[in-house]
Short mmCIF file of C-alpha atoms and ligand atoms in Angstrom, two decimals:
data_model
loop_
_atom_site.label_atom_id
_atom_site.label_comp_id
_atom_site.label_asym_id
_atom_site.label_seq_id
_atom_site.Cartn_x
_atom_site.Cartn_y
_atom_site.Cartn_z
CA MET A 19 -16.85 14.40 0.20
CA LEU A 20 -18.26 14.21 3.83
CA GLY A 21 -16.76 14.84 7.21
CA ALA A 22 -16.26 11.37 8.97
CA ALA A 23 -17.47 12.90 11.96
CA GLU A 24 -20.32 14.62 10.82
CA PRO A 25 -23.34 13.34 12.27
CA GLY A 26 -24.90 10.71 10.23
CA ALA A 27 -22.16 10.46 7.72
CA VAL A 28 -20.96 7.05 8.46
CA GLU A 29 -24.37 5.64 8.38
CA ARG A 30 -25.19 7.57 4.97
CA ALA A 31 -21.96 5.80 3.47
CA ALA A 32 -22.96 2.48 5.06
CA ALA A 33 -26.63 3.09 3.54
CA ILE A 34 -24.58 3.51 -0.11
CA ILE A 35 -22.85 0.35 0.41
CA ARG A 36 -25.82 -1.78 1.14
CA GLY A 37 -27.51 -0.37 -1.89
CA GLY A 38 -25.01 -1.48 -4.03
CA GLY A 39 -22.70 1.87 -4.30
CA LEU A 40 -19.20 2.73 -3.73
CA ALA A 41 -17.90 4.65 -0.59
CA ALA A 42 -14.20 5.70 -0.02
CA PHE A 43 -13.02 5.64 3.68
CA PRO A 44 -9.99 6.11 5.72
CA THR A 45 -7.96 3.15 7.11
CA GLU A 46 -4.88 3.13 9.28
CA THR A 47 -2.78 2.31 6.05
CA VAL A 48 -4.24 4.23 2.93
CA TYR A 49 -7.72 5.39 1.77
CA GLY A 50 -10.00 2.45 0.47
CA VAL A 51 -13.10 2.45 -1.61
CA GLY A 52 -15.46 0.06 -0.74
CA ALA A 53 -18.39 -2.21 -2.01
CA ASP A 54 -20.48 -4.79 -0.28
CA GLY A 55 -18.29 -8.06 -0.38
CA PHE A 56 -21.37 -10.28 -1.11
CA ASP A 57 -22.76 -8.14 -4.03
CA ALA A 58 -21.01 -9.35 -7.14
CA ALA A 59 -22.74 -6.26 -9.30
CA ALA A 60 -21.34 -3.77 -6.77
CA VAL A 61 -17.82 -5.33 -6.62
CA ALA A 62 -17.96 -5.14 -10.61
CA ARG A 63 -18.49 -1.59 -10.41
CA LEU A 64 -15.77 -1.13 -8.22
CA TYR A 65 -13.49 -2.82 -10.68
CA ARG A 66 -14.68 -0.42 -13.40
CA ALA A 67 -14.09 2.74 -11.10
CA LYS A 68 -10.71 1.87 -10.72
CA GLY A 69 -10.06 0.48 -14.20
CA ARG A 70 -8.65 -2.60 -12.19
CA ALA A 71 -7.53 -5.51 -14.22
CA PRO A 72 -10.03 -8.46 -13.52
CA ASP A 73 -7.75 -11.01 -12.46
CA LYS A 74 -6.53 -9.00 -9.36
CA PRO A 75 -8.49 -10.18 -6.63
CA ILE A 76 -9.97 -7.70 -3.45
CA ILE A 77 -9.49 -7.79 0.32
CA LEU A 78 -12.69 -8.30 2.21
CA HIS A 79 -12.50 -5.73 5.32
CA LEU A 80 -13.99 -7.01 8.71
CA THR A 81 -14.63 -5.74 11.97
CA GLY A 82 -12.83 -8.62 13.51
CA MET A 83 -11.85 -12.08 13.69
CA GLU A 84 -15.65 -12.94 14.46
CA MET A 85 -16.54 -12.29 10.80
CA LEU A 86 -13.79 -14.58 9.46
CA ALA A 87 -16.27 -17.60 9.15
CA GLU A 88 -18.53 -15.64 6.88
CA VAL A 89 -15.58 -15.25 4.46
CA ALA A 90 -13.17 -18.18 4.87
CA ARG A 91 -13.21 -21.84 5.42
CA ASP A 92 -11.03 -24.04 7.35
CA VAL A 93 -9.60 -21.39 9.21
CA PRO A 94 -6.15 -22.54 10.77
CA PRO A 95 -5.49 -21.85 14.33
CA ILE A 96 -2.22 -19.81 13.13
CA ALA A 97 -4.81 -17.02 11.48
CA HIS A 98 -6.65 -16.70 14.89
CA ALA A 99 -3.29 -16.34 16.56
CA LEU A 100 -2.13 -13.81 13.82
CA ALA A 101 -5.47 -12.08 14.14
CA GLY A 102 -5.28 -11.82 17.79
CA ALA A 103 -1.99 -10.39 17.51
CA PHE A 104 -2.25 -7.73 14.96
CA TRP A 105 -5.98 -7.11 14.26
CA PRO A 106 -7.15 -4.35 14.23
CA GLY A 107 -4.06 -3.53 11.99
CA PRO A 108 -2.24 -3.61 8.87
CA LEU A 109 -2.01 -7.36 8.31
CA THR A 110 -4.23 -9.15 5.19
CA LEU A 111 -4.41 -12.82 5.84
CA VAL A 112 -5.00 -14.89 2.42
CA LEU A 113 -7.25 -18.08 3.47
CA PRO A 114 -9.26 -20.72 1.66
CA ARG A 115 -12.23 -18.94 0.34
CA GLY A 116 -15.59 -19.14 1.88
CA ARG A 117 -18.47 -20.66 -0.02
CA HIS A 118 -20.57 -17.38 -0.26
CA VAL A 119 -17.83 -15.13 -1.56
CA PRO A 120 -18.66 -14.22 -4.82
CA ASP A 121 -16.07 -15.17 -7.57
CA ILE A 122 -15.27 -11.54 -8.64
CA VAL A 123 -14.04 -10.69 -5.18
CA ALA A 124 -11.75 -13.65 -5.62
CA ALA A 125 -10.80 -13.06 -9.09
CA GLY A 126 -12.03 -16.59 -9.61
CA GLY A 127 -9.43 -18.20 -7.21
CA ASP A 128 -9.77 -20.63 -4.24
CA THR A 129 -8.63 -18.01 -1.73
CA VAL A 130 -9.66 -14.91 -0.14
CA ALA A 131 -7.86 -12.08 1.58
CA ALA A 132 -9.37 -10.65 4.70
CA ARG A 133 -8.07 -7.71 7.00
CA CYS A 134 -9.58 -5.76 9.91
CA PRO A 135 -8.29 -2.26 9.54
CA ALA A 136 -7.40 -0.31 12.53
CA HIS A 137 -9.23 3.12 11.96
CA PRO A 138 -12.40 3.98 13.93
CA VAL A 139 -14.29 5.13 10.82
CA ALA A 140 -13.55 2.14 8.76
CA LEU A 141 -14.71 0.04 12.01
CA ALA A 142 -17.73 1.96 12.18
CA LEU A 143 -18.52 1.91 8.57
CA ILE A 144 -18.07 -2.02 8.30
CA GLY A 145 -20.18 -2.13 11.47
CA ALA A 146 -22.93 -0.22 9.98
CA VAL A 147 -22.90 -2.47 6.80
CA GLY A 148 -23.01 -5.24 8.72
CA ARG A 149 -21.19 -7.48 6.44
CA ALA A 150 -17.51 -7.76 4.96
CA VAL A 151 -16.73 -4.90 2.84
CA ALA A 152 -14.81 -5.39 -0.27
CA ALA A 153 -12.10 -2.40 -0.63
CA THR A 154 -9.05 -1.65 -2.47
CA SER A 155 -7.07 1.34 -2.35
CA ALA A 156 -8.58 4.45 -3.57
CA ASN A 157 -6.62 5.26 -6.56
CA ARG A 158 -7.09 4.79 -10.45
CA SER A 159 -5.43 1.33 -11.19
CA GLY A 160 -1.42 1.88 -11.40
CA GLY A 161 -1.62 5.10 -9.45
CA LEU A 162 -0.29 5.90 -6.10
CA SER A 163 -2.55 4.71 -3.07
CA PRO A 164 -4.11 8.21 -1.60
CA THR A 165 -3.48 8.76 2.17
CA ARG A 166 -5.74 11.98 2.03
CA ALA A 167 -9.27 12.42 1.25
CA GLU A 168 -8.48 15.16 -1.64
CA GLU A 169 -6.32 12.68 -3.35
CA VAL A 170 -9.15 10.26 -3.39
CA LEU A 171 -11.19 13.05 -5.08
CA GLU A 172 -8.71 13.74 -7.46
CA GLU A 173 -8.00 10.17 -8.45
CA LEU A 174 -11.88 8.70 -8.30
CA GLY A 175 -13.90 11.82 -8.14
CA GLY A 176 -16.56 11.02 -10.62
CA ALA A 177 -16.46 7.36 -10.54
CA ILE A 178 -17.63 6.73 -6.87
CA ASP A 179 -20.68 7.62 -4.81
CA VAL A 180 -19.23 9.15 -1.57
CA ILE A 181 -15.99 9.75 0.30
CA LEU A 182 -15.63 9.85 3.83
CA ASP A 183 -12.70 12.34 5.02
CA GLY A 184 -11.13 11.11 8.19
CA GLY A 185 -8.04 13.30 7.68
CA PRO A 186 -4.48 12.00 6.49
CA THR A 187 -3.88 7.99 7.30
CA GLY A 188 -1.24 7.00 9.82
CA VAL A 189 0.84 4.19 8.46
CA GLY A 190 1.11 5.43 4.69
CA VAL A 191 2.10 2.15 3.42
CA GLU A 192 -0.67 -0.83 2.53
CA SER A 193 -1.06 -3.67 4.84
CA THR A 194 1.22 -6.83 4.87
CA ILE A 195 -0.39 -9.63 3.13
CA VAL A 196 0.54 -13.13 4.16
CA ASP A 197 -0.57 -16.42 2.23
CA LEU A 198 -1.53 -18.82 4.78
CA THR A 199 -2.78 -21.35 2.21
CA VAL A 200 0.84 -22.52 1.32
CA THR A 201 3.29 -24.12 3.24
CA PRO A 202 5.68 -22.59 4.48
CA PRO A 203 3.41 -19.50 4.44
CA GLU A 204 4.59 -16.51 2.40
CA VAL A 205 4.82 -12.83 2.47
CA LEU A 206 2.74 -11.71 -0.60
CA ARG A 207 3.07 -7.86 -0.05
CA LEU A 208 5.41 -6.00 2.49
CA GLY A 209 3.34 -3.54 4.63
CA GLY A 210 2.48 -2.01 7.62
CA VAL A 211 3.23 -4.98 9.96
CA PRO A 212 7.13 -5.44 9.76
CA VAL A 213 8.25 -9.15 9.08
CA GLU A 214 10.42 -9.39 12.16
CA GLN A 215 7.32 -9.26 13.98
CA LEU A 216 5.38 -11.78 12.08
CA ARG A 217 8.20 -14.42 12.27
CA GLU A 218 7.52 -14.47 16.27
CA HIS A 219 4.47 -16.37 15.09
CA LEU A 220 5.75 -17.68 11.94
CA PRO A 221 9.51 -18.72 12.19
CA ASP A 222 9.52 -20.23 8.65
CA LEU A 223 7.80 -17.34 6.72
CA VAL A 224 9.15 -17.02 3.48
CA VAL A 225 9.71 -13.36 1.99
CA ARG A 226 11.05 -12.85 -1.66
CA PRO A 227 12.15 -9.62 -2.81
CA SER A 228 9.80 -7.62 -5.26
CA PRO A 229 11.40 -7.10 -8.82
CA ALA A 230 11.56 -3.73 -10.23
CA ALA A 231 8.43 -3.31 -11.94
CA GLY A 232 8.93 -0.39 -14.26
CA VAL A 233 5.63 1.36 -13.40
CA ARG A 234 4.84 5.15 -13.22
CA GLY A 235 6.34 5.97 -16.63
CA GLY A 236 9.44 4.19 -15.81
CA ARG A 237 10.94 7.38 -14.24
CA LEU A 238 12.12 5.91 -10.73
CA VAL A 239 15.82 4.46 -10.24
CA LEU A 240 16.35 2.72 -6.79
CA VAL A 241 19.59 2.89 -5.44
CA GLU A 242 20.20 0.56 -2.37
CA GLY A 243 23.43 -0.33 -0.60
CA GLU A 244 25.52 1.39 1.94
CA PRO A 245 24.55 5.03 2.60
CA GLU A 246 27.92 6.69 1.48
CA ARG A 247 28.02 4.58 -1.85
CA VAL A 248 24.52 5.04 -2.65
CA ALA A 249 24.98 8.84 -2.27
CA ALA A 250 28.10 8.59 -4.55
CA GLU A 251 26.27 6.44 -7.41
CA ILE A 252 23.19 8.82 -7.14
CA ARG A 253 25.61 11.82 -7.58
CA ARG A 254 27.45 10.17 -10.65
CA ARG A 255 24.39 9.36 -12.21
CA ALA A 256 22.70 12.60 -11.58
CA ARG A 257 25.28 14.79 -13.23
CA GLU A 258 25.49 12.61 -16.08
CA LEU A 259 21.77 12.78 -16.51
CA ALA A 260 21.70 16.61 -15.97
CA ALA A 261 24.70 17.10 -18.59
CA ARG A 262 22.29 15.29 -21.12
CA GLY A 263 19.70 18.14 -20.64
CA LEU A 264 17.39 15.75 -18.31
CA ARG A 265 15.40 17.33 -15.39
CA VAL A 266 16.78 15.18 -12.44
CA GLY A 267 15.13 14.48 -8.98
CA VAL A 268 16.88 13.12 -5.87
CA LEU A 269 14.92 11.29 -3.24
CA ALA A 270 17.08 11.25 -0.13
CA THR A 271 16.92 11.07 3.64
CA ALA A 272 17.48 13.79 6.28
CA GLU A 273 20.92 12.41 7.04
CA THR A 274 22.17 11.93 3.59
CA LEU A 275 20.67 15.34 1.94
CA PRO A 276 24.12 17.20 2.43
CA LEU A 277 25.65 14.67 0.35
CA TYR A 278 23.87 16.13 -2.76
CA ASP A 279 24.64 19.92 -2.09
CA GLU A 280 27.19 19.88 -4.78
CA LEU A 281 24.78 19.07 -7.39
CA GLY A 282 23.46 22.56 -7.31
CA ALA A 283 20.18 24.06 -7.89
CA GLY A 284 19.33 22.22 -11.42
CA VAL A 285 18.70 19.14 -9.43
CA VAL A 286 15.55 18.66 -7.32
CA ARG A 287 16.21 17.24 -3.86
CA GLN A 288 13.35 15.95 -1.88
CA VAL A 289 13.49 14.34 1.59
CA LEU A 290 11.64 11.03 2.55
CA GLY A 291 12.33 11.34 6.10
CA SER A 292 14.98 10.26 8.67
CA ARG A 293 16.89 6.79 8.31
CA ARG A 294 16.13 6.45 11.92
CA ASP A 295 12.42 6.91 11.59
CA PRO A 296 11.16 4.49 8.65
CA GLU A 297 7.55 5.05 10.15
CA GLY A 298 7.78 8.64 9.41
CA ALA A 299 8.91 7.54 5.94
CA GLY A 300 6.17 5.41 5.41
CA ARG A 301 3.52 8.27 6.32
CA ALA A 302 5.35 10.35 3.80
CA LEU A 303 6.04 8.02 1.00
CA PHE A 304 3.27 8.32 -1.25
CA GLY A 305 2.54 12.03 -0.76
CA VAL A 306 6.37 12.81 -1.89
CA LEU A 307 6.00 10.64 -4.80
CA ARG A 308 2.67 12.80 -5.79
CA ALA A 309 4.78 16.09 -5.50
CA LEU A 310 7.72 14.60 -7.50
CA GLU A 311 5.31 13.39 -9.93
CA ARG A 312 3.67 16.83 -10.53
CA LEU A 313 7.12 18.29 -11.01
CA GLY A 314 7.41 16.33 -14.41
CA LEU A 315 11.07 15.33 -13.91
CA ASP A 316 12.46 12.85 -16.64
CA VAL A 317 14.42 10.64 -13.85
CA ILE A 318 14.15 10.13 -10.19
CA LEU A 319 16.89 8.66 -8.46
CA ALA A 320 15.87 7.34 -4.95
CA GLU A 321 17.68 5.92 -1.94
CA GLY A 322 16.35 2.75 -0.32
CA LEU A 323 16.24 2.80 3.52
CA PRO A 324 17.86 0.15 5.90
CA GLN A 325 15.89 -3.05 5.72
CA VAL A 326 14.62 -2.87 9.13
CA GLY A 327 10.98 -2.59 10.34
CA LEU A 328 9.25 -0.44 8.21
CA GLY A 329 12.04 0.52 6.10
CA ALA A 330 11.67 -2.84 4.36
CA ALA A 331 8.12 -2.00 3.01
CA VAL A 332 9.13 1.31 2.12
CA THR A 333 12.04 0.22 0.19
CA ASP A 334 9.81 -2.36 -1.40
CA ARG A 335 7.28 0.21 -2.74
CA LEU A 336 10.24 1.94 -4.26
CA ARG A 337 11.49 -1.37 -5.77
CA ARG A 338 8.06 -1.89 -7.39
CA ALA A 339 7.70 1.53 -8.82
CA ALA A 340 11.20 1.47 -10.17
CA ARG A 341 12.36 0.73 -13.68
CA GLU A 342 15.48 -0.20 -12.35
CA VAL A 343 17.23 -1.34 -9.09
CA VAL A 344 21.01 -0.55 -8.60
CA VAL A 345 23.23 -2.06 -5.82
CA ALA A 346 25.69 0.44 -5.10
CA GLY A 347 28.95 -1.21 -4.43
O1 LIG B 410 -3.72 -1.72 3.60
C1 LIG B 410 -4.36 -2.00 2.60
O2 LIG B 410 -4.20 -3.37 2.25
C2 LIG B 410 -5.32 -1.25 1.87
C3 LIG B 410 -6.80 -0.67 2.59
C4 LIG B 410 -7.50 0.18 1.76
O3 LIG B 410 -6.94 -1.61 3.09
N1 LIG B 410 -5.87 -2.14 0.49
C5 LIG B 410 -5.21 -2.48 -0.50
O4 LIG B 410 -6.03 -3.01 -1.52
O5 LIG B 410 -4.06 -2.08 -0.57
P1 LIG B 410 -5.59 -3.25 -3.01
O6 LIG B 410 -6.62 -3.78 -3.70
O7 LIG B 410 -4.70 -1.87 -3.67
O8 LIG B 410 -4.18 -4.31 -2.82
C6 LIG B 410 -4.64 -5.39 -2.40
C7 LIG B 410 -3.88 -6.40 -2.93
C8 LIG B 410 -3.48 -6.73 -4.13
O9 LIG B 410 -2.17 -6.78 -4.66
C9 LIG B 410 -4.11 -8.16 -4.65
O10 LIG B 410 -3.52 -8.76 -5.67
C10 LIG B 410 -3.88 -8.81 -3.08
O11 LIG B 410 -4.10 -7.71 -2.24
N2 LIG B 410 -5.00 -9.81 -3.07
C11 LIG B 410 -6.09 -9.56 -2.93
N3 LIG B 410 -6.69 -11.03 -2.63
C12 LIG B 410 -5.87 -11.80 -2.72
C13 LIG B 410 -5.96 -13.30 -2.77
N4 LIG B 410 -6.95 -13.91 -2.57
N5 LIG B 410 -4.85 -13.90 -2.50
C14 LIG B 410 -3.51 -13.09 -3.08
N6 LIG B 410 -3.58 -11.95 -3.01
C15 LIG B 410 -4.57 -10.96 -2.84
MG1 LIG B 411 -3.57 -0.79 -4.48
#
């Protein structure tokens, strides 16, 4: 682990990537682990280090729009408009794959995903490598994205060559992914750039809600809806589960926390943040989920956030982690 601000640290990490190795680094969203985007053998090491399924492509990280021509072809004007508006920043664009992009980066497909991260360490690193860096969230496949260097060490310690520690990340949820190769364009992952902002450029943008994916041991149940009803449903379920001897956790917001007072000390309560501050909830999300995971609970009953701004991305992460999504009514 190297402090990103130490003299020569970024250059050392860049030399490792240029030599075919793997380096983890902070972005504005979550920590990534990267390899030379044009070195198929290095990208294969990246898949092995994460235990990533070979059919899941990887995002190429760029220093800016000027690198798009290296990785994509037939770049439409809207891509330049979006990059102009949101780069550097948490927006990933899916475009027709450039001729020199190795198969493995695109998982054999005809498209490529590219983004320019808004983090000085990430930008300095990609700049020092001098070409696109293929990078993915620095967790073992299926795990939570790390927002701190220590979590990267826990997740991938022995499997990668260096970690640049740049402190905690700012956004906390991953980049928004927009597929520009389909008509109308479609959001493939909700993330750091809210859909409302993208719609100013792409009025016909399609967003489909993620289904409950049932990962993470199937412990999470997400309850969405009007806050009072959500709390009533969570209280009902918590009492029932606790009565069966199960260890129950409730993931609430600052505003709704008092609604769970009557559950007593046997039910663990955690606050994700304020309903009025979805950005704060985004920053806290993965850390809070990690903390809950460590408690070894049998069931986590989580509230959804209001579906505006970053609240939609935070709720979407919970949906994808949930084994069941309930609408309280
Ligand atoms: O914020 C982020 O995007 C972080 C930081 C490190 O940049 N990266 C990240 O990478 O979240 P990863 O590998 O954990 O998630 C990348 C997602 C995957 O769901 C993958 O399927 C999708 O991007 N993806 C990559 N290339 C794609 C492509 N050509 N078409 C569609 N989806 C693609
Ligand atoms: Mg990931």
